[in-house]
XYZ file of C-alpha atoms in Angstrom:
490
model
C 77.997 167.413 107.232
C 76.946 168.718 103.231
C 73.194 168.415 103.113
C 74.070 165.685 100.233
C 75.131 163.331 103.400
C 72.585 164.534 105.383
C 69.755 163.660 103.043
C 71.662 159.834 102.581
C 71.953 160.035 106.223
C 68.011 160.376 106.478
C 67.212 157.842 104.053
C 69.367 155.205 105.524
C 67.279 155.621 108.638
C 64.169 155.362 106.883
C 65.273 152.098 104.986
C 66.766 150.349 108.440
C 63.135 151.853 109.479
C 61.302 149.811 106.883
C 63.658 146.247 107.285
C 62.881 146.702 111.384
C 59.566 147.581 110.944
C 58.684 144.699 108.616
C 61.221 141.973 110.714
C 59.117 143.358 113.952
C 55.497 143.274 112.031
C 55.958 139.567 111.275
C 57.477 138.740 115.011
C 54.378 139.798 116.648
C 52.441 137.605 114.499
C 54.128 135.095 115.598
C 55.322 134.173 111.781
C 51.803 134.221 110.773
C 50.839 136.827 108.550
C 47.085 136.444 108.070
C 46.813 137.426 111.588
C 48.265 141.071 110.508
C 45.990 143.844 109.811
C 47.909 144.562 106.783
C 51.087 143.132 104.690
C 54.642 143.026 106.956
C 55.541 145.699 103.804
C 52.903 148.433 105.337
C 54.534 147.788 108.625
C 57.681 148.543 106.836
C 56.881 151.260 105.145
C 54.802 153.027 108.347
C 58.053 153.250 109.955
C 60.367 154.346 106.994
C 57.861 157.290 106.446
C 57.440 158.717 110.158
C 61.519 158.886 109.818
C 61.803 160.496 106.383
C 58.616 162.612 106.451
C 58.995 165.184 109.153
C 62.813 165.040 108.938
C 62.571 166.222 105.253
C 60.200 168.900 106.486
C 62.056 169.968 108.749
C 65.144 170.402 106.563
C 63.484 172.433 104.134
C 61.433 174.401 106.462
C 65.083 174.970 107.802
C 66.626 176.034 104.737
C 63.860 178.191 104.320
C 63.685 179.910 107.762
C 67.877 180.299 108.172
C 68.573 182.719 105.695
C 65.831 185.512 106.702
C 67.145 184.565 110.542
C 71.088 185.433 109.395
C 69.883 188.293 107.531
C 68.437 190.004 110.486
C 71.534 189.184 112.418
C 73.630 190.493 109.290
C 71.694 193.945 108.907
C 71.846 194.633 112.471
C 75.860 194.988 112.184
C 75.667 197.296 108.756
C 76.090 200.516 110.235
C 74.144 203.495 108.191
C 77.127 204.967 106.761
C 78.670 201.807 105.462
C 75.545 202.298 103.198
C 76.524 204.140 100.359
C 74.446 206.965 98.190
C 71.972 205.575 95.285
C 72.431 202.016 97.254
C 70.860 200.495 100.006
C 70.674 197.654 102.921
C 69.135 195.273 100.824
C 72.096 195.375 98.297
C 74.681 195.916 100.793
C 73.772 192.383 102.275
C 73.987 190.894 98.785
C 77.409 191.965 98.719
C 77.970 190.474 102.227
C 76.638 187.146 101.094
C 78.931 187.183 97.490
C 81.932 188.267 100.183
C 80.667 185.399 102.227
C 80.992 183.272 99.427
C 84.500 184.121 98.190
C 85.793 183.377 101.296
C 84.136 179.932 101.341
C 85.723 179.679 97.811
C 89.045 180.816 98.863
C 89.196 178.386 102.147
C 88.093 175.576 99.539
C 91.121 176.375 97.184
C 93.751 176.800 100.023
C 94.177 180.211 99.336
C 93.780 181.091 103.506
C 92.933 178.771 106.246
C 89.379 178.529 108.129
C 90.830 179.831 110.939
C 92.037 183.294 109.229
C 88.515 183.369 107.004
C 86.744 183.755 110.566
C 89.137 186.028 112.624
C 87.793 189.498 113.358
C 91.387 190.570 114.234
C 92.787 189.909 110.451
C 93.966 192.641 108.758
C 91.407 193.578 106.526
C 94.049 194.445 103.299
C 95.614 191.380 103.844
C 92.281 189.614 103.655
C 90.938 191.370 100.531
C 94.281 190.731 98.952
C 94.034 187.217 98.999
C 90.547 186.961 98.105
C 91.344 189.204 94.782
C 94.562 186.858 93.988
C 92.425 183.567 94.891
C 89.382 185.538 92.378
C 86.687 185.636 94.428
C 85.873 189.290 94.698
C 84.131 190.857 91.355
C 83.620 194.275 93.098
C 85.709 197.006 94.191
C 83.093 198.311 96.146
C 83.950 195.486 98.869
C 84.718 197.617 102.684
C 85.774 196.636 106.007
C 81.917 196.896 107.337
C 81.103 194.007 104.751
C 84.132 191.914 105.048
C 83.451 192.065 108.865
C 80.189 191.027 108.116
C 80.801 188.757 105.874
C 83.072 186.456 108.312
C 79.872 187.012 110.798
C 77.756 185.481 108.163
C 80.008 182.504 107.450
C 80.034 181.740 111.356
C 76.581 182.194 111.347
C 75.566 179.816 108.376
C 78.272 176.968 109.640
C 76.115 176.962 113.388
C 73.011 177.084 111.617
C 74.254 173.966 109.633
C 75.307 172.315 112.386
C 72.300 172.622 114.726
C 70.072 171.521 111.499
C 71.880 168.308 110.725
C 71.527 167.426 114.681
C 68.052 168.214 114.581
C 66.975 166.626 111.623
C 68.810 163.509 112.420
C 67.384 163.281 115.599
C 63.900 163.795 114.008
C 64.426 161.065 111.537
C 65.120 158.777 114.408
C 62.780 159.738 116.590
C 60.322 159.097 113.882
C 61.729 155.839 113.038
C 61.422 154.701 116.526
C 57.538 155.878 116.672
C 56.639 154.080 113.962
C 58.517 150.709 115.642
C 56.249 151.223 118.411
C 53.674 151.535 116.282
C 53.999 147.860 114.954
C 51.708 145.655 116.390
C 49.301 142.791 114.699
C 46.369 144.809 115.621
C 47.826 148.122 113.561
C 46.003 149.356 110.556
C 49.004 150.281 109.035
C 47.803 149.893 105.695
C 45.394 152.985 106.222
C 48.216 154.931 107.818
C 50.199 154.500 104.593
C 47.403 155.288 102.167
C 46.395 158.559 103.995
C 50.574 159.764 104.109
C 50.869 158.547 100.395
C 47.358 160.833 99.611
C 49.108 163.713 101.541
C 52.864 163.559 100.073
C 51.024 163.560 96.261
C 48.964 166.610 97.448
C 52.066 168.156 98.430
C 54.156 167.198 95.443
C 51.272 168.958 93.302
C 51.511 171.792 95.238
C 55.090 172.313 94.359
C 54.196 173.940 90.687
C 52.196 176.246 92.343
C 54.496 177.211 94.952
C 57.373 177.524 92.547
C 55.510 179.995 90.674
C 54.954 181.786 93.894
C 58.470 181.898 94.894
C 59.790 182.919 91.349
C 57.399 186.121 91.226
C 58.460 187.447 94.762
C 61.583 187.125 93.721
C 61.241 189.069 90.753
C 59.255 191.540 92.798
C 61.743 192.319 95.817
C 64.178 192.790 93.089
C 62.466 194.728 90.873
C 61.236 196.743 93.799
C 64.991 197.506 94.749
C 65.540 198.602 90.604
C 62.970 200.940 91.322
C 64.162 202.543 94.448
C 67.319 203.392 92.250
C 66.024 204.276 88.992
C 62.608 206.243 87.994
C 59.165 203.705 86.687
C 58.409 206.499 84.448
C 61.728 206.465 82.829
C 61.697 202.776 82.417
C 58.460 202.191 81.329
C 58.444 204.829 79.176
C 61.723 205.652 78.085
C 62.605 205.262 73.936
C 66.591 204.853 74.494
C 68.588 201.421 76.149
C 71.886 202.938 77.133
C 72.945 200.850 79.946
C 76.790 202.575 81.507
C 78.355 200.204 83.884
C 80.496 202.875 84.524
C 80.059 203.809 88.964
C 77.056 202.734 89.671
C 74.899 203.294 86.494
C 73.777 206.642 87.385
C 74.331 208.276 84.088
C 72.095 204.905 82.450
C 69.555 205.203 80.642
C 67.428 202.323 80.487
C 64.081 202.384 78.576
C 62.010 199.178 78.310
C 60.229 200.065 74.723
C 62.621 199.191 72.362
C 63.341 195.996 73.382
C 59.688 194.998 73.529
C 59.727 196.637 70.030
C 62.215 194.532 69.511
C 60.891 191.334 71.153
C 57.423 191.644 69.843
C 58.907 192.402 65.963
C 61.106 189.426 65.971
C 58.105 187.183 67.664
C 55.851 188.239 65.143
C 58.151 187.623 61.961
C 58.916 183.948 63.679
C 54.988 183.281 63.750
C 54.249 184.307 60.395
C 56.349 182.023 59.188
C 55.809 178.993 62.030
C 52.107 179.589 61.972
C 51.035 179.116 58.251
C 53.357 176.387 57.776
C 52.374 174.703 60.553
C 48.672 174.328 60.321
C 49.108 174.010 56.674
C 51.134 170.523 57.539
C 48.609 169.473 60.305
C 46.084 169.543 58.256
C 47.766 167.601 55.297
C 48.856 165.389 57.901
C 45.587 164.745 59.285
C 43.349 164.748 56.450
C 45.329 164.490 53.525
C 48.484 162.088 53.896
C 48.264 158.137 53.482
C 49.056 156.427 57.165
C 52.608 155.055 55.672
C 53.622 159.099 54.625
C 52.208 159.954 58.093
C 54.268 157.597 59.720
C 57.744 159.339 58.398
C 56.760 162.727 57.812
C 55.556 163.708 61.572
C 57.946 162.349 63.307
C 60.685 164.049 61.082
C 58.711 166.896 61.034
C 58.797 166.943 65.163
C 63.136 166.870 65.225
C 63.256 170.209 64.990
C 61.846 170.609 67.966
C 64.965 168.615 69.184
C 67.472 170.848 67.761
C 69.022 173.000 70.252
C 68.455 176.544 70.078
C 72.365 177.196 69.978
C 72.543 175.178 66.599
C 69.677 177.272 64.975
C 71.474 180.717 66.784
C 74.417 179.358 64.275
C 72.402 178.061 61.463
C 71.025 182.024 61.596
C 74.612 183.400 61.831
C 76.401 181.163 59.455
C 73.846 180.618 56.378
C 70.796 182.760 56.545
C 72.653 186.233 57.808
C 74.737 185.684 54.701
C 72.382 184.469 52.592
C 69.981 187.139 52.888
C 72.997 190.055 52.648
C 73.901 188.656 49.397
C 70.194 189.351 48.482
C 69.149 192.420 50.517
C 72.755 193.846 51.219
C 74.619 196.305 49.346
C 75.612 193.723 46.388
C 71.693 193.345 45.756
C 69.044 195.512 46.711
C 70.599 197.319 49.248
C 68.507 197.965 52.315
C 70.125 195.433 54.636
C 73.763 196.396 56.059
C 74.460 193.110 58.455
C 74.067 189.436 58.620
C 72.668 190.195 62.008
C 69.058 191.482 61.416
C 64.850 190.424 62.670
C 64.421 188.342 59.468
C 67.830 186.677 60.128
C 66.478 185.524 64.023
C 62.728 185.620 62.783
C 63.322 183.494 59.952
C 65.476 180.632 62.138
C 62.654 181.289 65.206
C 59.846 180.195 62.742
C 61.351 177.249 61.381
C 62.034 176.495 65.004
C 58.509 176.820 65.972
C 57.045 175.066 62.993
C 56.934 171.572 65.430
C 54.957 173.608 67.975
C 52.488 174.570 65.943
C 52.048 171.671 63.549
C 52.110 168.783 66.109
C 49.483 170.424 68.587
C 47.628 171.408 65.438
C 47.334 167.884 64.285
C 46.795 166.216 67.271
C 43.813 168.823 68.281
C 42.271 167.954 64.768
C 42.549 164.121 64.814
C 40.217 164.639 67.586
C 37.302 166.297 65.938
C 34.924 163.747 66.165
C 34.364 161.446 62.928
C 30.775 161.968 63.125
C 31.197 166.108 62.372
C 33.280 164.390 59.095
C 30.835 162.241 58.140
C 27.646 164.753 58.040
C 29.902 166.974 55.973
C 30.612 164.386 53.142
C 26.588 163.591 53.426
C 25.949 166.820 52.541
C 27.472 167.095 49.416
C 30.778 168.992 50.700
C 34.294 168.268 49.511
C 37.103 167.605 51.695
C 38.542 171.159 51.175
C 35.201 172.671 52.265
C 34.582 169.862 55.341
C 38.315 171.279 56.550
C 37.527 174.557 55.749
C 34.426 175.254 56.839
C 33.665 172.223 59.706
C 36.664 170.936 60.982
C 39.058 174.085 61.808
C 35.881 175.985 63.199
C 35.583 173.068 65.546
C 39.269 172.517 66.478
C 40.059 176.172 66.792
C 40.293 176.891 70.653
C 42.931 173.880 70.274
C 44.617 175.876 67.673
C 44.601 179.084 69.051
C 46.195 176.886 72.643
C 49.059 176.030 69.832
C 49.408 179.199 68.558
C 50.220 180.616 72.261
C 52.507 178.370 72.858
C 54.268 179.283 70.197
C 53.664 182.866 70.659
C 55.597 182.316 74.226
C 58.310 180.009 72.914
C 59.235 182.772 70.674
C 59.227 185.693 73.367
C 61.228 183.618 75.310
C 63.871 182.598 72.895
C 67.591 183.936 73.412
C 70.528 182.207 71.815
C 68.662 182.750 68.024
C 68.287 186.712 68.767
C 71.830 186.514 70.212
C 73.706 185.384 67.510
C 71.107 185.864 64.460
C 69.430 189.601 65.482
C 72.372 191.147 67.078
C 72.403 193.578 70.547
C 71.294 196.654 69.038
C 68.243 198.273 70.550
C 66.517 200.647 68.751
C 62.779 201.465 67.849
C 62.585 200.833 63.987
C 60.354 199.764 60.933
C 62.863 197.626 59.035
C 63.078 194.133 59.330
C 66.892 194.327 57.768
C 67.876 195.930 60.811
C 69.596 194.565 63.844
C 67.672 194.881 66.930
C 67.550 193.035 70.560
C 64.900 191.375 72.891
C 64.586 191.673 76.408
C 65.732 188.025 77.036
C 68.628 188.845 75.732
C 69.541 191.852 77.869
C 68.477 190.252 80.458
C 71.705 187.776 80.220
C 74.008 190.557 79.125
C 72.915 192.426 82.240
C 73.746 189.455 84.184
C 76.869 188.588 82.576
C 80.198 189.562 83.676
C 81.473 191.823 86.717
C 78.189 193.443 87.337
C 77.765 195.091 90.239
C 74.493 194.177 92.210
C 74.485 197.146 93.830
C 74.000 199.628 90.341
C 70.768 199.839 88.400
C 72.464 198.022 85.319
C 72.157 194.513 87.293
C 69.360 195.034 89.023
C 67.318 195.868 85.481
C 67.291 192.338 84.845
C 64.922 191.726 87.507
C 62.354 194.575 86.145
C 62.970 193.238 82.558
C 61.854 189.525 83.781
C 58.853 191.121 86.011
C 57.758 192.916 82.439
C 57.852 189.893 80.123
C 56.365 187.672 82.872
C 53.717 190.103 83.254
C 53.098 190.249 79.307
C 53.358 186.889 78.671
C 50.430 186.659 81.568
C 48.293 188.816 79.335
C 48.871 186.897 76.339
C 47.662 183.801 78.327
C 44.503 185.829 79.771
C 43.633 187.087 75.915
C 44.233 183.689 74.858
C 42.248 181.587 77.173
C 39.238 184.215 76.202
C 39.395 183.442 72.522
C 39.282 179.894 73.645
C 36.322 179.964 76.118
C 34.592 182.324 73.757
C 35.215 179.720 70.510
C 34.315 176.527 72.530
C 30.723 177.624 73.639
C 29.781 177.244 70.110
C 30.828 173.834 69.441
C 30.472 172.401 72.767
């Protein structure tokens, strides 16, 4: 059974649950329901949430625990010297789980039967064959020791399956039958559902937190594994991107500094632009414009934070790549040699990020308080000087919240920089230039027949753990300014 079924298969328990659990509630009232403790519905609802609860929990504590379990198994069966040089066990049992899944993919598509996908006496060419004419192999590293293991971890998953959906069924209806006994007039079943609502909110706000949790281990193990193959010093340090997917990436050389130069360049053009245009519209908007201009001009003003970011990565290559060549390029003043450029991306960023800043920036200064307004105007000061001088003081920590925002939007962005500042990454002072980001070698990296088992793929991982750990900072330096800022007008 596909855990889609399983999970229907759960909630039709817990719904028969609630119907029994309701139909029972109002039989031993005898009909009467202001003898109940609580509404037939409670009843109803104690049952459907004993059978649903702890059989959800236990499928994802499940799906959690089986893959570290087949893992061990896995690794156990890797002998030493099916581990090659510059690799290691951790990356040989990502291959066995891609093998794994080609042969799922290749059973699915008819290309071999179940049967053959799982025998350990198949011959291994004839196996490897048919997974490269069905597509499912993007390696050529691929050896018997993995294939072997693969079929292992196949068997392995399909038991683990198969044990779960028994368990977790029988969970659901054990639970379903506890809360049946439950059901009596005398039951405070009301206060049993209150408490489990209180706890499943508490854990559904404790999935952000744990979502962060799981994404930075996972950029850690991986970006551990990066740098058992390939020197910090070299990465953190190094002034030249030369990524060779030739082997396994040993000749690479992969420097982090010029795409941050790039990154932080082609950020900083995009919030130059977003930035004064922005707050220059939030404060027309809020202080200036009639409430019928208002009206029209913010919400038009807040589509282009609609748009999606492929259209601007066109709008950038299409109209303002040429635009500015015919103007900077060699038919003008001549410093610009490509369409592709930082202006070109930070130009389309900024007009990108103009909603971001703008409709945070308004919003933040329609809530200075009236009052602060007021003693301005009594004491002789224009409206110019009351914005000037009262009102942005006071809304500032909101501001500088906007301005982050931004800030991250823009070191985040990746279709503008792919199409509109091109892929190469150098260390430069002209903005007529093409240059790269490390979002965007972070999908080129991952794109294509990479090999999980070379540096080249593995970067990625070390190039997320790096912005993440920037744009970190950024927040940290940020929510200074703010705290700083708002003990002065609080």
């Amino acid at each position: 059974m596909s855990l889609f079924w399983l999970i229907l298969t759960v909630l039709a328990i817990a719904v028969a649950g609630y119907v029994l659990g309701r139909a029972r509630a109002l039989s031993s009232a005898g009909g009467e329901r202001h003898v109940l403790h609580s509404l037939p519905s409670y009843y109803g609802a104690n049952v459907a949430m004993k059978a649903a609860v702890p059989a959800f929990i236990l499928l994802i504590v499940w799906l959690l625990a089986q893959p570290f379990y087949v893992n061990s198994e896995i690794s156990g069966m890797i002998p030493d010297s099916a581990i090659s040089e510059g690799s290691s066990r951790g990356l040989v049992l990502a291959e066995v789980r891609r093998a794994a899944r080609g042969l799922d993919n290749a059973v699915a598509s008819g290309a071999m039967t179940d049967e053959f996908a799982r025998s350990a006496r198949a011959d291994f060419n004839d196996v490897t064959t048919r997974l490269k004419e069905a597509g499912q192999i993007v390696t050529s590293d691929i050896t018997q020791p993995v294939l072997r293991a693969a079929q292992r971890y196949r068997v392995l998953s399909a038991t683990g399956n198969l044990y779960m959906t028994i368990a977790v069924i029988l969970v659901a209806i054990a639970g379903a039958l506890w809360g049946l006994r439950e059901t009596r007039a005398d039951f405070w079943a009301r206060n049993t559902v209150e408490k489990g609502i209180r706890a499943i909110l508490i854990g559904a706000a404790s999935i952000a937190i744990l979502t962060t949790i799981g994404i930075v281990l996972s950029l850690v193990f991986n970006t551990v594994e990066f740098f058992r193959l390939y020197p910090a010093a070299d990465f953190f340090f190094g002034l030249t991107w030369s990524p060779s997917f030739s082997g396994r990436g040993g000749d690479s050389e992969l420097g982090i500094i010029p795409l941050l130069w790039g990154t932080f360049y082609i950020s900083f053009v995009a919030l130059a632009v977003a930035v004064p245009i922005g707050l220059f519209a939030a404060i027309y908007l809020s202080e200036y414009a009639s409430p019928r201009v208002r009206a029209i001009a913010k919400p038009l003003l807040e589509v282009l934070a609609g748009i999606p970011t492929i259209v601007y990565g066109l709008f950038a290559l299409l109209t303002v790549g040429p635009l500015l060549l015919s103007v900077f390029g060699d038919n003008g003043i001549g410093i610009m040699k490509a369409g592709t450029a930082v202006m070109t991306a930070g130009l389309v960023m900024g007009v990108m990020l103009i909603p971001f800043v703008s409709s945070l920036s308004d919003d933040i200064i329609n809530a200075v308080p009236q009052a602060m307004r007021d003693g301005s105007y009594g004491l002789g000061a224009t409206k110019s000087e009351t914005v000037k001088q009262v009102i942005l003081p006071a809304a500032l920590p909101g501001i500088v919240g906007a301005i982050l925002l931004a800030a991250s939007r823009a070191i985040g962005e990746t279709m503008i920089v792919v199409l509109g500042a091109g892929a190469a990454a150098r260390l430069s002072l002209n903005p007529f230039e093409a240059m790269t980001t490390v979002t965007a070698k972070i999908v080129s990296q991952l794109t294509g027949d990479a090999d999980f088992a070379s540096p080249v793929a593995l970067v990625a991982f070390a190039l997320g753990m790096t912005l993440f750990v920037v744009t970190l900072g950024l927040n940290i330096v940020a929510l200074y300014i703010v705290r700083k800022y708002r003990e002065q007008y609080d």
